[in-house]
Amino acid sequence: MLRLPSRISSTAIRRVLPWLFRAVALLLVGWYLVLLYLPAGSPAQVYGLTVPKGVGFAAIARELQQAGVIRSSLHLRLVARLRGQDRRVQAGDYRISSAMLPSQILEKLAGGQTDACKFTLPEGYSIYQAAELLEKQGIFDSEAFLAACTDQEVLHELGISAGTVEGYLFPGTYQVGFQMNEVSLVTEMVREFRRRTEKLKPLLDATGMRLGQAVTLASIIEREAVSPEEKPLIASVFLNRLRIGMPLQSDPTAIYGVKVFGGTVTKQDLQRSSPYNTYRIKGLPPGPIGNPGLEALQAVLQPAKTDYLYFVARKDGTHQFSRTLAEHNQGVDRFLKKGKKKRL
């Protein structure tokens, strides 16, 4: 058997190796470029991806490959690493189409471009208004949301002793993800309330008030105040009245659960028999009439130091505050009766 000299064999190998490396490199580059610019499928195939907080990118890539919306999890991880996006993916719910390029998928995930519905609860809104808003936006059925707000098992788990979550849904904007239901949203909003009000506990302890009392009064202040700067003043009026046993006589309490407060309350409203109507009862109502924000809660715990007992709305949204009934009646005549013809 004829054998080539070992020196010749080594030389041949050294000549072949560079070409072999080039071929492999070209194949890898081709694989990278083909998958970079070749979608896995059609726009009709869409996958709902939920990215939890703290999840690794490798798990996300594997899930997308298993769902068939990308061709290779390894490729997506490589692209993400080269772009520096593998550690920038944000938690949330995303709709990923198999027609999307890897670069588009990564831009969406790293940019936090979620497809979850956004729901904003304004300060002072009641659970009834929240339910109406959710249904109007096509997120949840209003009756189903109200059922979640009064579910005794949910209330127990959330540590709420009242018969409803009214007052404990913290106002703000929430992402309503694919897997969220009415109970999930209620739970998240109550947990946000707990988180945001934790720093108020020392102030609450100093007042001697229970949390439920503070929230109830804050909910009334939230509905009465137009200007945030006046919340401590309005708080002082109600606290002064409570101190001397004087009815609060707050218009929004008279219509709670019946209609939306629009600033105008009829005489019939004020005479309505309701445990919440502070024209008919003394002291605080049995619970909140809405969901107050942080400023209203702070106003209850740190009210202005005044001896005011009355306030009446001016035409500009602010209020005139008075110490005596005579001063108050003058304000009523000036701001509420101005321009009206006197009856004979």
CSV table of C-alpha atoms in Angstrom, one decimal:
chain,number,residue,atom,x,y,z
A,1,MET,CA,0.0,0.0,0.0
A,2,LEU,CA,1.4,3.3,-1.1
A,3,ARG,CA,1.5,5.9,1.7
A,4,LEU,CA,2.0,9.7,1.2
A,5,PRO,CA,4.7,11.3,3.3
A,6,SER,CA,3.4,12.8,6.5
A,7,ARG,CA,4.8,16.1,5.5
A,8,ILE,CA,2.7,16.2,2.4
A,9,SER,CA,-0.5,15.2,4.3
A,10,SER,CA,0.0,18.0,6.8
A,11,THR,CA,0.5,20.5,4.1
A,12,ALA,CA,-2.7,19.4,2.3
A,13,ILE,CA,-4.7,19.6,5.5
A,14,ARG,CA,-3.4,23.1,6.2
A,15,ARG,CA,-4.5,24.2,2.7
A,16,VAL,CA,-8.0,22.7,3.1
A,17,LEU,CA,-8.8,23.9,6.6
A,18,PRO,CA,-9.1,27.6,5.7
A,19,TRP,CA,-11.6,26.7,2.9
A,20,LEU,CA,-13.4,24.5,5.3
A,21,PHE,CA,-13.7,27.2,7.9
A,22,ARG,CA,-14.9,29.7,5.2
A,23,ALA,CA,-17.5,27.2,4.0
A,24,VAL,CA,-18.8,26.7,7.6
A,25,ALA,CA,-18.8,30.4,8.2
A,26,LEU,CA,-20.7,31.1,5.0
A,27,LEU,CA,-23.2,28.4,6.0
A,28,LEU,CA,-23.7,30.0,9.4
A,29,VAL,CA,-24.0,33.5,8.0
A,30,GLY,CA,-26.5,32.2,5.4
A,31,TRP,CA,-28.5,30.4,8.1
A,32,TYR,CA,-28.4,33.6,10.2
A,33,LEU,CA,-29.5,35.9,7.3
A,34,VAL,CA,-32.2,33.5,6.0
A,35,LEU,CA,-33.9,33.2,9.3
A,36,LEU,CA,-33.4,36.9,10.0
A,37,TYR,CA,-35.4,37.9,6.9
A,38,LEU,CA,-37.6,34.9,6.4
A,39,PRO,CA,-40.8,34.9,8.5
A,40,ALA,CA,-41.9,31.6,10.0
A,41,GLY,CA,-45.4,31.7,8.6
A,42,SER,CA,-48.4,33.9,7.6
A,43,PRO,CA,-49.9,36.9,9.4
A,44,ALA,CA,-53.0,34.7,10.2
A,45,GLN,CA,-51.0,32.8,12.8
A,46,VAL,CA,-50.9,34.8,16.0
A,47,TYR,CA,-49.7,33.7,19.4
A,48,GLY,CA,-50.6,35.3,22.7
A,49,LEU,CA,-47.3,35.5,24.7
A,50,THR,CA,-47.4,36.3,28.4
A,51,VAL,CA,-44.0,37.4,29.7
A,52,PRO,CA,-43.8,37.2,33.5
A,53,LYS,CA,-41.5,39.4,35.5
A,54,GLY,CA,-38.0,37.9,35.8
A,55,VAL,CA,-38.3,35.2,33.2
A,56,GLY,CA,-35.2,34.4,31.2
A,57,PHE,CA,-35.0,35.1,27.4
A,58,ALA,CA,-34.2,31.5,26.6
A,59,ALA,CA,-37.5,30.3,28.0
A,60,ILE,CA,-39.3,33.0,25.9
A,61,ALA,CA,-37.5,31.9,22.7
A,62,ARG,CA,-38.3,28.2,23.3
A,63,GLU,CA,-42.0,29.0,23.9
A,64,LEU,CA,-42.2,31.0,20.6
A,65,GLN,CA,-40.5,28.1,18.7
A,66,GLN,CA,-42.9,25.6,20.2
A,67,ALA,CA,-45.8,27.8,19.2
A,68,GLY,CA,-44.6,27.9,15.6
A,69,VAL,CA,-44.2,31.7,15.3
A,70,ILE,CA,-40.4,31.5,14.9
A,71,ARG,CA,-38.2,28.9,13.2
A,72,SER,CA,-35.4,28.7,15.7
A,73,SER,CA,-35.1,29.6,19.3
A,74,LEU,CA,-31.3,29.5,19.0
A,75,HIS,CA,-31.4,32.0,16.2
A,76,LEU,CA,-33.7,34.4,18.1
A,77,ARG,CA,-31.4,34.2,21.1
A,78,LEU,CA,-28.4,34.9,19.0
A,79,VAL,CA,-30.0,37.9,17.3
A,80,ALA,CA,-31.1,39.2,20.7
A,81,ARG,CA,-27.6,38.8,22.2
A,82,LEU,CA,-26.0,40.6,19.2
A,83,ARG,CA,-28.5,43.4,19.5
A,84,GLY,CA,-28.2,43.6,23.3
A,85,GLN,CA,-32.0,43.0,23.7
A,86,ASP,CA,-32.0,39.7,25.5
A,87,ARG,CA,-31.9,41.4,28.9
A,88,ARG,CA,-34.2,44.3,28.0
A,89,VAL,CA,-37.4,42.3,27.4
A,90,GLN,CA,-40.3,43.7,29.5
A,91,ALA,CA,-43.0,41.8,31.2
A,92,GLY,CA,-46.5,41.9,29.7
A,93,ASP,CA,-48.8,40.4,27.2
A,94,TYR,CA,-47.9,40.4,23.5
A,95,ARG,CA,-49.5,39.2,20.3
A,96,ILE,CA,-46.7,37.7,18.2
A,97,SER,CA,-47.5,36.9,14.5
A,98,SER,CA,-45.5,34.3,12.6
A,99,ALA,CA,-45.2,36.8,9.8
A,100,MET,CA,-43.0,39.0,12.1
A,101,LEU,CA,-39.2,39.1,11.6
A,102,PRO,CA,-37.0,38.4,14.6
A,103,SER,CA,-36.0,42.0,14.7
A,104,GLN,CA,-39.7,43.1,14.9
A,105,ILE,CA,-40.4,40.6,17.6
A,106,LEU,CA,-37.4,41.8,19.6
A,107,GLU,CA,-38.3,45.5,19.2
A,108,LYS,CA,-41.8,44.7,20.5
A,109,LEU,CA,-40.6,42.7,23.5
A,110,ALA,CA,-37.7,45.0,24.4
A,111,GLY,CA,-39.8,48.1,23.9
A,112,GLY,CA,-42.7,46.9,26.1
A,113,GLN,CA,-45.2,47.3,23.2
A,114,THR,CA,-47.8,45.2,24.9
A,115,ASP,CA,-51.1,44.3,23.5
A,116,ALA,CA,-52.9,44.2,26.8
A,117,CYS,CA,-55.9,46.5,27.2
A,118,LYS,CA,-55.3,49.6,29.3
A,119,PHE,CA,-57.9,50.5,31.9
A,120,THR,CA,-57.8,53.8,33.8
A,121,LEU,CA,-59.8,54.3,36.9
A,122,PRO,CA,-60.2,58.0,37.6
A,123,GLU,CA,-60.0,59.3,41.2
A,124,GLY,CA,-63.3,59.1,43.0
A,125,TYR,CA,-65.0,56.7,40.7
A,126,SER,CA,-67.3,54.2,42.4
A,127,ILE,CA,-67.3,50.5,41.6
A,128,TYR,CA,-70.5,51.1,39.6
A,129,GLN,CA,-68.8,53.7,37.4
A,130,ALA,CA,-65.8,51.4,37.1
A,131,ALA,CA,-68.0,48.6,35.9
A,132,GLU,CA,-69.8,50.8,33.4
A,133,LEU,CA,-66.4,52.0,32.1
A,134,LEU,CA,-65.0,48.5,31.7
A,135,GLU,CA,-68.1,47.4,29.8
A,136,LYS,CA,-68.0,50.5,27.6
A,137,GLN,CA,-64.4,49.7,26.7
A,138,GLY,CA,-65.2,46.1,25.9
A,139,ILE,CA,-63.0,44.7,28.6
A,140,PHE,CA,-65.4,43.1,31.1
A,141,ASP,CA,-69.1,42.7,31.6
A,142,SER,CA,-70.3,45.2,34.2
A,143,GLU,CA,-72.3,42.7,36.1
A,144,ALA,CA,-69.4,40.2,36.3
A,145,PHE,CA,-67.1,43.0,37.5
A,146,LEU,CA,-69.6,44.1,40.2
A,147,ALA,CA,-70.0,40.4,41.3
A,148,ALA,CA,-66.2,40.3,41.7
A,149,CYS,CA,-66.3,43.5,43.8
A,150,THR,CA,-68.8,41.9,46.2
A,151,ASP,CA,-67.5,38.3,46.2
A,152,GLN,CA,-67.1,37.4,49.9
A,153,GLU,CA,-64.3,34.9,49.3
A,154,VAL,CA,-62.3,37.5,47.3
A,155,LEU,CA,-62.9,40.1,50.1
A,156,HIS,CA,-61.7,37.7,52.7
A,157,GLU,CA,-58.6,36.9,50.7
A,158,LEU,CA,-57.9,40.6,50.3
A,159,GLY,CA,-58.4,41.3,54.0
A,160,ILE,CA,-61.4,43.5,53.5
A,161,SER,CA,-64.1,43.2,56.2
A,162,ALA,CA,-66.7,45.3,54.4
A,163,GLY,CA,-69.2,43.8,52.0
A,164,THR,CA,-67.5,45.4,48.9
A,165,VAL,CA,-64.2,46.6,47.7
A,166,GLU,CA,-65.5,50.1,47.3
A,167,GLY,CA,-62.8,52.5,48.4
A,168,TYR,CA,-59.9,50.1,48.0
A,169,LEU,CA,-59.5,50.1,44.2
A,170,PHE,CA,-56.6,52.4,43.7
A,171,PRO,CA,-57.2,55.0,40.9
A,172,GLY,CA,-54.7,54.7,38.1
A,173,THR,CA,-53.9,52.9,34.8
A,174,TYR,CA,-53.8,49.1,34.7
A,175,GLN,CA,-52.8,46.6,32.0
A,176,VAL,CA,-55.5,44.0,31.6
A,177,GLY,CA,-53.7,41.0,30.2
A,178,PHE,CA,-54.9,38.0,28.2
A,179,GLN,CA,-55.2,35.8,31.3
A,180,MET,CA,-56.8,38.4,33.6
A,181,ASN,CA,-60.4,38.1,34.7
A,182,GLU,CA,-62.6,40.4,36.8
A,183,VAL,CA,-61.2,39.0,40.1
A,184,SER,CA,-57.6,39.4,38.9
A,185,LEU,CA,-58.2,43.0,38.1
A,186,VAL,CA,-59.9,43.7,41.4
A,187,THR,CA,-57.0,41.9,43.2
A,188,GLU,CA,-54.4,43.9,41.4
A,189,MET,CA,-56.1,47.2,42.2
A,190,VAL,CA,-56.5,46.4,45.9
A,191,ARG,CA,-52.9,45.3,46.1
A,192,GLU,CA,-51.9,48.6,44.5
A,193,PHE,CA,-54.0,50.4,47.1
A,194,ARG,CA,-52.1,48.5,49.9
A,195,ARG,CA,-48.7,49.3,48.3
A,196,ARG,CA,-49.4,53.0,47.7
A,197,THR,CA,-50.9,53.6,51.2
A,198,GLU,CA,-48.3,51.7,53.2
A,199,LYS,CA,-46.5,55.0,54.0
A,200,LEU,CA,-49.6,56.5,55.4
A,201,LYS,CA,-49.9,54.0,58.3
A,202,PRO,CA,-48.0,56.2,60.8
A,203,LEU,CA,-50.3,59.1,60.1
A,204,LEU,CA,-53.3,56.9,60.4
A,205,ASP,CA,-52.1,55.6,63.8
A,206,ALA,CA,-51.6,59.1,65.0
A,207,THR,CA,-55.2,60.1,64.2
A,208,GLY,CA,-56.7,57.2,66.0
A,209,MET,CA,-59.0,56.5,63.0
A,210,ARG,CA,-59.5,53.1,61.5
A,211,LEU,CA,-58.5,52.6,57.9
A,212,GLY,CA,-62.1,52.2,56.8
A,213,GLN,CA,-63.1,55.5,58.4
A,214,ALA,CA,-60.3,57.3,56.7
A,215,VAL,CA,-61.1,55.8,53.3
A,216,THR,CA,-64.8,56.6,53.7
A,217,LEU,CA,-64.1,60.2,54.5
A,218,ALA,CA,-61.5,60.5,51.7
A,219,SER,CA,-64.0,59.1,49.2
A,220,ILE,CA,-66.4,62.0,50.1
A,221,ILE,CA,-63.7,64.6,49.9
A,222,GLU,CA,-62.7,63.2,46.5
A,223,ARG,CA,-66.2,63.7,45.1
A,224,GLU,CA,-66.6,67.2,46.6
A,225,ALA,CA,-63.2,68.7,45.6
A,226,VAL,CA,-62.4,70.0,42.2
A,227,SER,CA,-59.2,71.7,43.0
A,228,PRO,CA,-56.6,69.4,44.7
A,229,GLU,CA,-55.4,72.3,46.8
A,230,GLU,CA,-58.7,72.4,48.5
A,231,LYS,CA,-58.8,68.8,49.7
A,232,PRO,CA,-57.2,69.6,53.1
A,233,LEU,CA,-59.7,72.5,53.6
A,234,ILE,CA,-62.7,70.3,52.8
A,235,ALA,CA,-61.3,67.6,55.1
A,236,SER,CA,-61.1,70.2,57.9
A,237,VAL,CA,-64.8,71.1,57.4
A,238,PHE,CA,-66.0,67.5,57.6
A,239,LEU,CA,-63.7,66.7,60.6
A,240,ASN,CA,-64.9,69.8,62.4
A,241,ARG,CA,-68.5,68.7,61.8
A,242,LEU,CA,-67.8,65.1,63.0
A,243,ARG,CA,-66.1,66.5,66.1
A,244,ILE,CA,-69.3,68.4,67.2
A,245,GLY,CA,-71.8,65.9,66.0
A,246,MET,CA,-73.0,67.9,63.1
A,247,PRO,CA,-74.2,66.1,60.0
A,248,LEU,CA,-71.8,66.1,57.1
A,249,GLN,CA,-74.5,67.0,54.6
A,250,SER,CA,-72.5,66.0,51.5
A,251,ASP,CA,-74.4,66.0,48.3
A,252,PRO,CA,-72.5,63.1,46.6
A,253,THR,CA,-73.5,60.8,49.5
A,254,ALA,CA,-77.2,61.4,48.8
A,255,ILE,CA,-77.0,59.8,45.4
A,256,TYR,CA,-74.4,57.0,45.9
A,257,GLY,CA,-75.5,53.9,44.1
A,258,VAL,CA,-78.3,55.7,42.4
A,259,LYS,CA,-76.8,58.0,39.8
A,260,VAL,CA,-73.5,59.7,38.9
A,261,PHE,CA,-72.7,62.9,40.8
A,262,GLY,CA,-72.6,65.7,38.3
A,263,GLY,CA,-72.5,68.6,40.7
A,264,THR,CA,-76.3,69.1,40.8
A,265,VAL,CA,-78.4,67.3,43.4
A,266,THR,CA,-82.1,67.7,43.6
A,267,LYS,CA,-84.2,68.3,46.7
A,268,GLN,CA,-85.7,64.8,46.2
A,269,ASP,CA,-82.1,63.4,46.2
A,270,LEU,CA,-81.4,65.1,49.5
A,271,GLN,CA,-84.5,63.6,51.0
A,272,ARG,CA,-83.8,60.1,49.8
A,273,SER,CA,-83.8,57.4,52.5
A,274,SER,CA,-80.3,55.8,52.3
A,275,PRO,CA,-77.8,54.7,54.8
A,276,TYR,CA,-75.2,56.7,52.8
A,277,ASN,CA,-77.2,60.0,52.7
A,278,THR,CA,-75.4,62.2,55.2
A,279,TYR,CA,-78.4,64.6,55.1
A,280,ARG,CA,-80.4,61.9,56.8
A,281,ILE,CA,-77.8,60.3,59.0
A,282,LYS,CA,-75.2,61.6,61.4
A,283,GLY,CA,-71.5,60.7,61.2
A,284,LEU,CA,-69.9,58.8,58.4
A,285,PRO,CA,-71.8,56.5,56.0
A,286,PRO,CA,-71.3,52.8,56.4
A,287,GLY,CA,-68.6,52.7,53.8
A,288,PRO,CA,-66.9,54.7,51.0
A,289,ILE,CA,-68.9,56.2,48.1
A,290,GLY,CA,-66.0,55.9,45.7
A,291,ASN,CA,-62.3,55.1,45.3
A,292,PRO,CA,-60.1,58.0,46.6
A,293,GLY,CA,-56.6,58.8,45.4
A,294,LEU,CA,-53.6,59.4,47.6
A,295,GLU,CA,-54.1,63.2,48.0
A,296,ALA,CA,-57.6,62.8,49.4
A,297,LEU,CA,-56.4,60.2,51.9
A,298,GLN,CA,-53.5,62.5,52.9
A,299,ALA,CA,-56.0,65.3,53.3
A,300,VAL,CA,-57.9,63.2,55.9
A,301,LEU,CA,-54.8,62.4,57.8
A,302,GLN,CA,-53.2,65.9,57.5
A,303,PRO,CA,-56.2,68.3,57.2
A,304,ALA,CA,-55.9,72.1,57.2
A,305,LYS,CA,-56.2,73.6,60.7
A,306,THR,CA,-59.4,75.7,60.4
A,307,ASP,CA,-62.6,76.3,62.2
A,308,TYR,CA,-64.7,76.2,59.0
A,309,LEU,CA,-68.0,74.4,59.1
A,310,TYR,CA,-69.4,75.2,55.7
A,311,PHE,CA,-68.3,75.5,52.0
A,312,VAL,CA,-70.2,76.4,48.9
A,313,ALA,CA,-69.0,76.0,45.3
A,314,ARG,CA,-68.0,79.1,43.3
A,315,LYS,CA,-68.5,79.3,39.5
A,316,ASP,CA,-64.8,78.6,38.9
A,317,GLY,CA,-64.7,75.2,40.6
A,318,THR,CA,-63.2,76.4,43.9
A,319,HIS,CA,-65.2,76.9,47.1
A,320,GLN,CA,-65.9,79.6,49.6
A,321,PHE,CA,-65.3,78.4,53.1
A,322,SER,CA,-67.3,79.8,56.1
A,323,ARG,CA,-67.3,79.6,59.8
A,324,THR,CA,-70.9,80.6,60.4
A,325,LEU,CA,-74.2,79.8,58.8
A,326,ALA,CA,-74.8,83.5,58.1
A,327,GLU,CA,-71.5,83.7,56.1
A,328,HIS,CA,-72.4,80.5,54.3
A,329,ASN,CA,-75.9,81.7,53.4
A,330,GLN,CA,-74.3,84.8,51.9
A,331,GLY,CA,-72.1,82.6,49.8
A,332,VAL,CA,-75.1,80.5,48.7
A,333,ASP,CA,-77.0,83.7,47.7
A,334,ARG,CA,-73.9,85.0,45.8
A,335,PHE,CA,-72.8,81.8,43.9
A,336,LEU,CA,-75.9,79.6,43.7
A,337,LYS,CA,-78.8,82.1,43.4
A,338,LYS,CA,-77.2,84.9,41.4
A,339,GLY,CA,-79.1,85.7,38.3
A,340,LYS,CA,-82.2,83.8,39.4
A,341,LYS,CA,-85.5,85.7,39.7
A,342,LYS,CA,-86.9,85.9,43.2
A,343,ARG,CA,-90.3,84.3,43.7
A,344,LEU,CA,-93.0,86.6,45.0
